[in-house]
Tab-separated table of C-alpha atoms in Angstrom:
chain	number	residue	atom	x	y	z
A	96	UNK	CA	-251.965	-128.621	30.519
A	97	UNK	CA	-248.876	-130.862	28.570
A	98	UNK	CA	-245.200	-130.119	29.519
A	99	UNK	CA	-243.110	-131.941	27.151
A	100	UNK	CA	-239.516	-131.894	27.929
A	101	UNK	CA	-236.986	-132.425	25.364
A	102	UNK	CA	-233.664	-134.843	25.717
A	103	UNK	CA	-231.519	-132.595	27.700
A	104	UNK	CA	-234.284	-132.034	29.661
A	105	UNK	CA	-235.475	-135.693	30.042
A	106	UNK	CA	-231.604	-136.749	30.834
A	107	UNK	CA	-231.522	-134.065	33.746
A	108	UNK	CA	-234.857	-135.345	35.359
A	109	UNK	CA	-233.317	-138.807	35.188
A	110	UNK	CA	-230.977	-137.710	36.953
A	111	UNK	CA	-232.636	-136.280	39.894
A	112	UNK	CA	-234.803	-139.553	40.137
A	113	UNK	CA	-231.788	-141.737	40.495
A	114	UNK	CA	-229.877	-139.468	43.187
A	115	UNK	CA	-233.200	-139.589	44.791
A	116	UNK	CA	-233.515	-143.352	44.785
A	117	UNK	CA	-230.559	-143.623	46.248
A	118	UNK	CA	-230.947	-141.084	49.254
A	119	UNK	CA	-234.236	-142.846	49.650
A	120	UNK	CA	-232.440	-146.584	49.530
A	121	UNK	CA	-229.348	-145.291	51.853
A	122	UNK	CA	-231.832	-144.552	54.869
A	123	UNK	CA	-234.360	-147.226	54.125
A	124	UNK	CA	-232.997	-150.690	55.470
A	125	UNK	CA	-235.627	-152.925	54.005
A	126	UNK	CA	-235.210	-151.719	50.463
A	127	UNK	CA	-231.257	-152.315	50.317
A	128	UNK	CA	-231.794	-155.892	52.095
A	129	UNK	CA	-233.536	-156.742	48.840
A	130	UNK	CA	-231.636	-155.064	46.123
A	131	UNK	CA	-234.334	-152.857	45.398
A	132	UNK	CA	-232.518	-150.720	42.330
A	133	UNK	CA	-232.607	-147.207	43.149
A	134	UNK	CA	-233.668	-145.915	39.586
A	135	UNK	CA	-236.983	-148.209	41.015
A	136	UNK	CA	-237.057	-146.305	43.737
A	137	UNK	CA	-237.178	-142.895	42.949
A	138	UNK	CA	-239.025	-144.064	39.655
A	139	UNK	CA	-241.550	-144.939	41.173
A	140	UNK	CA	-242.687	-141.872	43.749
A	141	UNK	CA	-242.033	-139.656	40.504
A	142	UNK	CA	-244.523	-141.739	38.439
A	143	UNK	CA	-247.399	-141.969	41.512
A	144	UNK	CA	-246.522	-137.912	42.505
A	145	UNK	CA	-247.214	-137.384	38.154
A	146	UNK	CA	-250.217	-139.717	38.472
A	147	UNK	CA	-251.703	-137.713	41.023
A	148	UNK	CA	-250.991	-134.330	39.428
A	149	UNK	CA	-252.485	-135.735	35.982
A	150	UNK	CA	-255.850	-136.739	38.099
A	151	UNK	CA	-255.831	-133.846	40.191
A	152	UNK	CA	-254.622	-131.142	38.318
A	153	UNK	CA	-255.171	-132.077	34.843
A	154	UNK	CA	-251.460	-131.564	33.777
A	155	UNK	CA	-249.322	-133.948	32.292
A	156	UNK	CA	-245.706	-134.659	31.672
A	157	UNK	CA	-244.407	-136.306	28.492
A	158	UNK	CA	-240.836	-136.998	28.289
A	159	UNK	CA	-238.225	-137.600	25.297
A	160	UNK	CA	-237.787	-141.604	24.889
A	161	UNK	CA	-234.672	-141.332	22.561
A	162	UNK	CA	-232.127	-141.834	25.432
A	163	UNK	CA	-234.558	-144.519	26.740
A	164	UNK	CA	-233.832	-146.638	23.828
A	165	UNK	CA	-230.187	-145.715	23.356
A	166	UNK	CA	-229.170	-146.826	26.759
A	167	UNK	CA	-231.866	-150.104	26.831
A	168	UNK	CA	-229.713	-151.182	23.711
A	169	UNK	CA	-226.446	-150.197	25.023
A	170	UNK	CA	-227.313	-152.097	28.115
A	171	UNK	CA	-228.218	-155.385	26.496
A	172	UNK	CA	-225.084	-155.079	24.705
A	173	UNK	CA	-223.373	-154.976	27.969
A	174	UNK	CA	-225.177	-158.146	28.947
A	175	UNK	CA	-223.570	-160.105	26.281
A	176	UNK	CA	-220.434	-159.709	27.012
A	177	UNK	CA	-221.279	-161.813	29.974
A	178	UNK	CA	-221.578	-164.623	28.028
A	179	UNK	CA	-218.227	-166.230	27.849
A	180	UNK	CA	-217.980	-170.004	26.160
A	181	UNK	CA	-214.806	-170.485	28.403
A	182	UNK	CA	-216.893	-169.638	31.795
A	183	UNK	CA	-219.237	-172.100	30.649
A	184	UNK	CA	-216.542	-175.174	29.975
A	185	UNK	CA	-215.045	-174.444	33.273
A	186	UNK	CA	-218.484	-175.547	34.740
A	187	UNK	CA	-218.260	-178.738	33.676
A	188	UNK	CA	-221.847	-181.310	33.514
A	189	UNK	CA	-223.213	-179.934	36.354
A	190	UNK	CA	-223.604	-176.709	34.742
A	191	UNK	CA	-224.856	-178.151	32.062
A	192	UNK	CA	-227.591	-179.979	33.845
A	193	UNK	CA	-228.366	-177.016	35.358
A	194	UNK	CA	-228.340	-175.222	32.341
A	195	UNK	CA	-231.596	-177.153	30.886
A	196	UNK	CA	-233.433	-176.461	34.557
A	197	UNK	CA	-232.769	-172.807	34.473
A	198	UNK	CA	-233.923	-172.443	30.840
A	199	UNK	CA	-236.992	-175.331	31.321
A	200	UNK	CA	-238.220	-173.190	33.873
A	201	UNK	CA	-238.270	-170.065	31.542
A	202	UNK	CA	-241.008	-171.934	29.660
A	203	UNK	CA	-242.724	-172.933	33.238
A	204	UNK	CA	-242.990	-169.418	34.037
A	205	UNK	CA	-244.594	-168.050	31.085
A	206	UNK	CA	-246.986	-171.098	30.886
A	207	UNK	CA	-247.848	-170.445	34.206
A	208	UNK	CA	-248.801	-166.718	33.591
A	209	UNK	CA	-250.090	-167.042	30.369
A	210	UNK	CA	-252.356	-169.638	31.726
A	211	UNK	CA	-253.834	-167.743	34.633
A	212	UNK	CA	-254.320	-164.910	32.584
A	213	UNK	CA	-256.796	-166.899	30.042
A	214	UNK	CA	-258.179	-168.206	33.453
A	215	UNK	CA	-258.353	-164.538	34.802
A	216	UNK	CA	-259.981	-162.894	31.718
A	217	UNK	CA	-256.538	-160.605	31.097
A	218	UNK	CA	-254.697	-160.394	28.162
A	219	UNK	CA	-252.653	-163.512	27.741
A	220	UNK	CA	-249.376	-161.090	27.030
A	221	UNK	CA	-250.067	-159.327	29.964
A	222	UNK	CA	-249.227	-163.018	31.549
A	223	UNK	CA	-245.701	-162.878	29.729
A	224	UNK	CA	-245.202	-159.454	31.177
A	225	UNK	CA	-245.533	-161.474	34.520
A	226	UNK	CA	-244.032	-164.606	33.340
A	227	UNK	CA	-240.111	-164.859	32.418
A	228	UNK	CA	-239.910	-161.310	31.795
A	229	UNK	CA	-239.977	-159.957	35.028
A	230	UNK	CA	-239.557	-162.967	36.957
A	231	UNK	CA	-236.220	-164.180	35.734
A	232	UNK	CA	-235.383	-161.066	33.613
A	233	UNK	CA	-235.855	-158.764	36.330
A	234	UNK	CA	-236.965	-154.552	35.963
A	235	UNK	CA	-234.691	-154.703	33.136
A	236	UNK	CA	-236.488	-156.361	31.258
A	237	UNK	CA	-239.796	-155.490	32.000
A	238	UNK	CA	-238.795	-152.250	31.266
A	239	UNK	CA	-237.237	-152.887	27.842
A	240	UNK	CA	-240.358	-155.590	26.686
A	241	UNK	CA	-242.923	-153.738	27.756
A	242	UNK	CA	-243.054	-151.415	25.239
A	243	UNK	CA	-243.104	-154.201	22.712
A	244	UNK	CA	-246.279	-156.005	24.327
A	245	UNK	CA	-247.809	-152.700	24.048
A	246	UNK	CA	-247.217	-152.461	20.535
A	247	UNK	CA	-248.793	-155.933	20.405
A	248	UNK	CA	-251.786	-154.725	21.732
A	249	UNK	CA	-251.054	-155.584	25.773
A	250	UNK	CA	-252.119	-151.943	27.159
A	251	UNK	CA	-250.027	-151.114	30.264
A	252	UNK	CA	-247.257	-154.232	29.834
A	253	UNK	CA	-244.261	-151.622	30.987
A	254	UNK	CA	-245.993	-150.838	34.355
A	255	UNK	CA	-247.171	-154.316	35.043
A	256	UNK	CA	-243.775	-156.103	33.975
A	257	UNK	CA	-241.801	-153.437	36.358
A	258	UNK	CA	-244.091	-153.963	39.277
A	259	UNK	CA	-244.299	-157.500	38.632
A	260	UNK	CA	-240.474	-157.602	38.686
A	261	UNK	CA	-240.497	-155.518	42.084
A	262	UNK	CA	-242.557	-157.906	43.619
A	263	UNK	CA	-240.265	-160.566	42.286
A	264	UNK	CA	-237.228	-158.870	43.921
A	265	UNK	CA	-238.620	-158.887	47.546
A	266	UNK	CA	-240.323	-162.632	47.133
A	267	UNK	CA	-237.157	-164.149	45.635
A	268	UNK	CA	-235.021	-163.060	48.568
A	269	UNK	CA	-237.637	-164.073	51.157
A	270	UNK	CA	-238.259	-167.715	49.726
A	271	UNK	CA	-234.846	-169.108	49.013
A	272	UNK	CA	-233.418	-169.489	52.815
A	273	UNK	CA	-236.509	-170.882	53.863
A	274	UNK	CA	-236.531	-173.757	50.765
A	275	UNK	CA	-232.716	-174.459	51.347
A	276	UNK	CA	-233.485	-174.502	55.340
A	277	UNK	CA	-236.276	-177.339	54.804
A	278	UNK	CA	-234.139	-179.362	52.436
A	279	UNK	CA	-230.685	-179.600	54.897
A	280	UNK	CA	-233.226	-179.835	58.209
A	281	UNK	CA	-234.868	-182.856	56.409
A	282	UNK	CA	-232.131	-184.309	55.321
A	283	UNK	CA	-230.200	-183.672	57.379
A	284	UNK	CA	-227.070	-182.519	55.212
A	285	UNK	CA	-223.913	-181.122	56.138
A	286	UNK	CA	-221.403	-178.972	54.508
A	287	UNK	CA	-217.820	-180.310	53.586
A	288	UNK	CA	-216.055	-177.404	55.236
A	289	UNK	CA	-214.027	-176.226	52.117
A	290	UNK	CA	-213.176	-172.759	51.567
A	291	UNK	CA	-216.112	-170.463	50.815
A	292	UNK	CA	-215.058	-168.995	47.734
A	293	UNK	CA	-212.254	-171.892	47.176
A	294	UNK	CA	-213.905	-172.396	43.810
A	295	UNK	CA	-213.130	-169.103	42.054
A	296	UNK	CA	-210.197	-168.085	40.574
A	297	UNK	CA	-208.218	-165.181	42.288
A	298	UNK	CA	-208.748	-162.127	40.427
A	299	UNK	CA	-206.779	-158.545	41.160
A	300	UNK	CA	-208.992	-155.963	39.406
A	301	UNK	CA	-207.278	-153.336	37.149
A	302	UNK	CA	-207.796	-150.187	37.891
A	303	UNK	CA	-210.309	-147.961	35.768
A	304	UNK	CA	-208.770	-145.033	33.338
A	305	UNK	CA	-210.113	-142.706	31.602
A	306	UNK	CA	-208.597	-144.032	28.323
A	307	UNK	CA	-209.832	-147.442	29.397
A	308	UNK	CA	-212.971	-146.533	29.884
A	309	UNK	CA	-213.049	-144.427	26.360
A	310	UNK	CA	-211.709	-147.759	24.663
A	311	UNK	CA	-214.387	-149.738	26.093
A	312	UNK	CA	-217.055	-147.398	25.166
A	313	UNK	CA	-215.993	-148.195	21.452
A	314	UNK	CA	-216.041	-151.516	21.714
A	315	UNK	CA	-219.577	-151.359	23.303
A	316	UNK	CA	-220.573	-149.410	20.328
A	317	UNK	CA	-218.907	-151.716	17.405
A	318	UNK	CA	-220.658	-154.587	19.676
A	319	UNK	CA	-223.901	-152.787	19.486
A	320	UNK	CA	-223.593	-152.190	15.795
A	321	UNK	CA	-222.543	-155.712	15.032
A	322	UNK	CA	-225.759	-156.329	17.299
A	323	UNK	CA	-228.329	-154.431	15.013
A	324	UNK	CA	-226.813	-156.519	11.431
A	325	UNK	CA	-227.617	-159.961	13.722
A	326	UNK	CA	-231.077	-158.256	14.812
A	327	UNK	CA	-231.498	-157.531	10.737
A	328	UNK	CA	-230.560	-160.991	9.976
A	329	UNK	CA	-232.750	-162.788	13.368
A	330	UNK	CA	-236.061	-161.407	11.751
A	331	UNK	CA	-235.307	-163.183	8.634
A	332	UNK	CA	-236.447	-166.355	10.336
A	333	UNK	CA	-239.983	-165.191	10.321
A	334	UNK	CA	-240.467	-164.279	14.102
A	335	UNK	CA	-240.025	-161.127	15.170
A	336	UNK	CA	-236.915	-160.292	17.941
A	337	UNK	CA	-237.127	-156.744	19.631
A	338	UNK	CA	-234.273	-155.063	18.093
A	339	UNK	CA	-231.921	-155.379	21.748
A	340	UNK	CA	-231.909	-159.190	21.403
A	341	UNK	CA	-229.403	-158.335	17.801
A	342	UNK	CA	-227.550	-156.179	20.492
A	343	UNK	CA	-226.919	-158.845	23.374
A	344	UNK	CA	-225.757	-161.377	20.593
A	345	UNK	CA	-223.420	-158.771	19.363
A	346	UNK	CA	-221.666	-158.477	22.427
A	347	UNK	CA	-221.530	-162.083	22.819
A	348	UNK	CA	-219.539	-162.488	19.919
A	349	UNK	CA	-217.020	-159.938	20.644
A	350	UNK	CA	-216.824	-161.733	24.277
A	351	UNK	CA	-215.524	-164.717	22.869
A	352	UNK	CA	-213.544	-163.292	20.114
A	353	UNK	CA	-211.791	-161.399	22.821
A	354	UNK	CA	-211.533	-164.885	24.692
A	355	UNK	CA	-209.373	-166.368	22.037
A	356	UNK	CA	-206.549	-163.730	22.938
A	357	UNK	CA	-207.212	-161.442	19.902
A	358	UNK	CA	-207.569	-158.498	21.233
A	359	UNK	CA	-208.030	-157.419	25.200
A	360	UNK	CA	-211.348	-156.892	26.671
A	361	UNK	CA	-211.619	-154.775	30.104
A	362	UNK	CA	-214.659	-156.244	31.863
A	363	UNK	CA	-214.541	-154.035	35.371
A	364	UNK	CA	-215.167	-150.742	32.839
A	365	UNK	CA	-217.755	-152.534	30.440
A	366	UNK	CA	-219.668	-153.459	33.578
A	367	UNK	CA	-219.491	-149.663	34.685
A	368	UNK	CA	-220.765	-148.625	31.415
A	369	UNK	CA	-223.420	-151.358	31.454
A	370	UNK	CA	-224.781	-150.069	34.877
A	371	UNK	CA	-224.790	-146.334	33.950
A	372	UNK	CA	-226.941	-147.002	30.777
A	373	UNK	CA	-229.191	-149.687	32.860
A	374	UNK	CA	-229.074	-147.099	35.468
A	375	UNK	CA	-230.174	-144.207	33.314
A	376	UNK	CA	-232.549	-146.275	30.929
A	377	UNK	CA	-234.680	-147.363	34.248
A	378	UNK	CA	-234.549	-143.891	35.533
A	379	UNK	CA	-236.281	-142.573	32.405
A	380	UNK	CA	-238.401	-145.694	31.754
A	381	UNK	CA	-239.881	-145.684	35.521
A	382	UNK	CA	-240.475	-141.991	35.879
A	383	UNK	CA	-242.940	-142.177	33.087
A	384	UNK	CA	-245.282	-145.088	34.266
A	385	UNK	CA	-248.559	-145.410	33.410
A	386	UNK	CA	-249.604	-145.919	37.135
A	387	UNK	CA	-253.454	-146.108	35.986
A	388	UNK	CA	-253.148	-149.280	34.137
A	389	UNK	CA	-252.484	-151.068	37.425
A	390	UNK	CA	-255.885	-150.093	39.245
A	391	UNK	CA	-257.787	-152.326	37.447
A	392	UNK	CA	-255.239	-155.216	37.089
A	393	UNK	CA	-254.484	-155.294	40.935
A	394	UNK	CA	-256.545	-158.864	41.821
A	395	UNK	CA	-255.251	-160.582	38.572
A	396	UNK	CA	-251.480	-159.697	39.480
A	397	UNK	CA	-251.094	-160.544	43.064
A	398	UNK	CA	-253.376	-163.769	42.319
A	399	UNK	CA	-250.575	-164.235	39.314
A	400	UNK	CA	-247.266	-163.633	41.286
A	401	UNK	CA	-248.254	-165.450	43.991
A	402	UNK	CA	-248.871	-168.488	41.961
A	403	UNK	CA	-245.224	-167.873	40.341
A	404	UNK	CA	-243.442	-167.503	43.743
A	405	UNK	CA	-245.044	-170.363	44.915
A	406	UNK	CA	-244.358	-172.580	41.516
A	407	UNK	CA	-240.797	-171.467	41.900
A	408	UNK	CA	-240.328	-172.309	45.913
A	409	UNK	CA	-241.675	-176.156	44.519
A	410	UNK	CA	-239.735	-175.871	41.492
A	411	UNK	CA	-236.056	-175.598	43.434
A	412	UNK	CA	-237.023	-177.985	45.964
A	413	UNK	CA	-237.997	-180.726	43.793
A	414	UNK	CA	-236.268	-180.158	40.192
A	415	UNK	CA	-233.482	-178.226	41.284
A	416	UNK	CA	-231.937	-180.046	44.530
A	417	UNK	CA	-232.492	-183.642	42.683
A	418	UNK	CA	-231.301	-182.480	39.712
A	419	UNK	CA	-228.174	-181.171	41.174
A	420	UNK	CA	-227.283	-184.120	43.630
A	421	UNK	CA	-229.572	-183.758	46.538
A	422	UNK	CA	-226.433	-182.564	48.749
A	423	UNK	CA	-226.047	-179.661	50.562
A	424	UNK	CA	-224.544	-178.035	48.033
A	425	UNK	CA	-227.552	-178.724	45.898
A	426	UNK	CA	-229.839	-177.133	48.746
A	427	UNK	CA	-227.763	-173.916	48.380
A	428	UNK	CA	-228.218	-174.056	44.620
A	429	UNK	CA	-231.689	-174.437	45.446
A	430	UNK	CA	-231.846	-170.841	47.319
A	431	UNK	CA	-229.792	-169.443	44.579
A	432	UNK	CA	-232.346	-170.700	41.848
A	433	UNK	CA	-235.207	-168.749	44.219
A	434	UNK	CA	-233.442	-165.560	44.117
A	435	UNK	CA	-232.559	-165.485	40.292
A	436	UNK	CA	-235.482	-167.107	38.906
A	437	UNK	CA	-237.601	-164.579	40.959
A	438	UNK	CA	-235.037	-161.603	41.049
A	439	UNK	CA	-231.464	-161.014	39.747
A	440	UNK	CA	-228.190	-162.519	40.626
A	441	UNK	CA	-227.397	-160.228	43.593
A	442	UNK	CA	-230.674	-161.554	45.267
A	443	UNK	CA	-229.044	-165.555	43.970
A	444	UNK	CA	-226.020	-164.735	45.648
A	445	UNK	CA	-227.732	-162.937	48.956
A	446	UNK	CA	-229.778	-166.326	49.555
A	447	UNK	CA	-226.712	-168.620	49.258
A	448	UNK	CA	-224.534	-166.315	51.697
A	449	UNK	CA	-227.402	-166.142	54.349
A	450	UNK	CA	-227.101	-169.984	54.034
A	451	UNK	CA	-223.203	-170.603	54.133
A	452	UNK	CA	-223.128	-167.991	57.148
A	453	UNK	CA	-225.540	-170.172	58.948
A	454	UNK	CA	-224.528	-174.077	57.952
A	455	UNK	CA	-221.450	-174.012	56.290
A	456	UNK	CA	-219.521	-173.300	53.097
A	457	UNK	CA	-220.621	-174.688	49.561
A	458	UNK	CA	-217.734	-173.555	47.144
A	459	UNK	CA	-219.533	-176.017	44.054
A	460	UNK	CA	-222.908	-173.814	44.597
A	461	UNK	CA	-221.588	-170.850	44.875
A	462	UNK	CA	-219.216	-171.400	42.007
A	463	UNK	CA	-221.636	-172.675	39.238
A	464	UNK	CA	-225.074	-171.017	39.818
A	465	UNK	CA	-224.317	-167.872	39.388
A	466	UNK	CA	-222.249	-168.047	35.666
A	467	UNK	CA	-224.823	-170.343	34.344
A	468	UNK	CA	-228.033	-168.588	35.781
A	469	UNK	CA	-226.522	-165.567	33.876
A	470	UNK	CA	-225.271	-167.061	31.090
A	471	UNK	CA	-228.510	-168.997	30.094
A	472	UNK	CA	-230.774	-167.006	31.474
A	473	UNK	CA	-229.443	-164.081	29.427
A	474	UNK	CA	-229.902	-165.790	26.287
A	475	UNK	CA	-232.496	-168.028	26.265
A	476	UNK	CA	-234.892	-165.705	27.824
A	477	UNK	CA	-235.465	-163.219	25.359
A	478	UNK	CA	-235.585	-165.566	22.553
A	479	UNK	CA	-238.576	-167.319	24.588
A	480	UNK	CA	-240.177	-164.678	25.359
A	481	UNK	CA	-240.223	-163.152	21.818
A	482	UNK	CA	-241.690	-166.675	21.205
A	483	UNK	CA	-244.538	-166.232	23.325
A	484	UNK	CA	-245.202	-162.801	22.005
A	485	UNK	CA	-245.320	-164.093	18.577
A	486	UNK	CA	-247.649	-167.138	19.604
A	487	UNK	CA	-249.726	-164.914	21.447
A	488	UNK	CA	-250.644	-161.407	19.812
């Protein structure tokens, strides 16, 4: 039997499985330690409890995917406006330097999982799905690429870029104290005793409205319709860009034209936005898994993300603490790198607290790594990754 439910329908479901997730995530301690989204959450024991009925009972569930893409697009668009020219002056040559690690390691990843899956006998984009795209682009984007890998012939990319990305959560927040620990115990560094959070401006937060949050919604949407003309005009150069990428670029341009003073641009309410479609896009994207494709993939992944979690623990503690002055504030940077190059920024900024609370504060650390992770990470990433899917289909 097939029960296909139509938007409304799909929306409300959605629904459920986030206020799930997070009843699920409020009593379980382990799963908000590591920033375990709660659209993954309740995601996923919808997709196994489907899984089973589809085995067991022979029916099925399809759901509407229009809202999927609506709010993956809308999302991305919300990412751009992260990228602010001015945030990146203000970081000076260190955040430059770290810049070209964050994005050289983008290539490292992929290599790495493109390369073990040739080794492995997998598809090679199957690798990417466990390369950049869920490593340093997080459930997000294994969510929103896997559907193009598919297309490209990579059966089961969604569900093996989201678990890879899970794993990637829970690894990058377990690694990064221990690689910072090793580099100030060896060391022996100290911290300079400055302020914590000396390094960032003092911000008051204006308060959300509802006409503030109406205005933003427009400019999300003239952003995202800017975004599919650049998407229109990226394809020209021969290589194909998943239609989102147009999107993030579009609201990266009306970032910085807001940053010249033409018009005001109310980041607390475009970040709401941003997490209700993420929120809502993962919901829908996680409750339909294809939990099959993983049964026969299971030996080639964990042999895979192990090899990334470990090439990422030697990565910071070589590349990243030289690169950034072999300090202490470069050992924090190190931990940061662990938790965003494995996870998201939350899990960055997690391993750097654990590691001021225990040895000190780092303001320079805790200042740059975060707005040039995002920054560079958010663009560079899916423009290598659409690289590798073009090299490889």
């Amino acid at each position: 039997m097939v029960v296909t439910l139509d938007v409304i329908q799909t929306a409300g479901v959605a629904a459920v499985v986030y206020f799930f997730g997070m009843s699920v995530k409020h009593r379980v301690v382990v799963l908000r330690r590591f920033f375990i989204p709660a659209p993954v959450i309740g995601g996923l024991v919808v997709s196994v409890l489907l899984f089973a009925m589809s085995q067991g009972g022979g029916v099925e569930v399809h759901f509407d995917k229009t809202l999927q893409n609506f709010f993956m697009n809308l999302f991305f668009t919300c990412v751009g406006f992260t990228v602010s020219a001015a945030l990146i002056r203000s970081s000076g040559r260190q955040g430059a330097l770290l810049a070209v690690i964050a994005v050289a390691f983008l290539v490292i990843q992929n290599l790495v999982g493109v390369g073990l899956s040739r080794l492995l006998g997998i598809n090679e984009l199957l690798g990417v799905a466990m390369g950049s795209i869920s490593m340093s682009g997080g459930v997000g984007s294994g969510a929103a690429f896997g559907p193009t890998l598919e297309a490209a012939g990579a059966a089961g990319a969604t569900t093996v870029g989201i678990a890879a990305a899970t794993f990637g959560l829970l690894m990058g927040s377990l690694i990064g104290g221990p690689v910072a620990k090793r580099l100030i115990d060896r060391h022996g560094l100290r911290s300079e005793g400055k302020e914590r959070h000396s390094a960032r401006p003092v911000e008051v937060p204006a308060p959300l409205t509802g006409t503030g949050l109406f205005r933003s919604t427009l400019v999300i949407l003239i952003a995202a319709a800017i975004g599919t003309v650049i998407s229109w005009l990226l394809n020209f150069t021969g290589i194909q860009f998943p239609y989102y990428v147009g999107c993030l670029f579009g609201g990266a341009l009306v970032r910085n034209l807001a940053d010249t003073g033409k018009f005001p641009l109310r980041m607390p309410e475009i970040d709401v936005i941003g997490d209700i479609a993420l929120n809502l896009f993962l919901s829908i994207t996680l409750m339909s898994l294809n939990i099959a494709a993983l049964i026969g993939l299971a030996l080639p992944m964990v042999l895979i993300l192990l090899t990334q979690m470990t090439v990422m623990a030697l990565y910071a503690y070589v590349v990243t603490f030289r690169c950034m002055g072999r300090d202490y504030d470069a050992a924090v940077m190190a931990a940061g790198h662990c938790g965003v190059g494995l996870g998201q920024t939350p899990n960055a900024l997690a391993n750097m607290s654990a590691v001021i609370e225990d040895r000190g504060p780092a303001p320079r650390a805790w200042f740059v790594l975060p707005i040039i992770t995002v920054v560079f990470i958010n663009i560079f990433n899916p423009l290598i990754i659409t690289l590798f899917i073009n090299l490889f289909a």
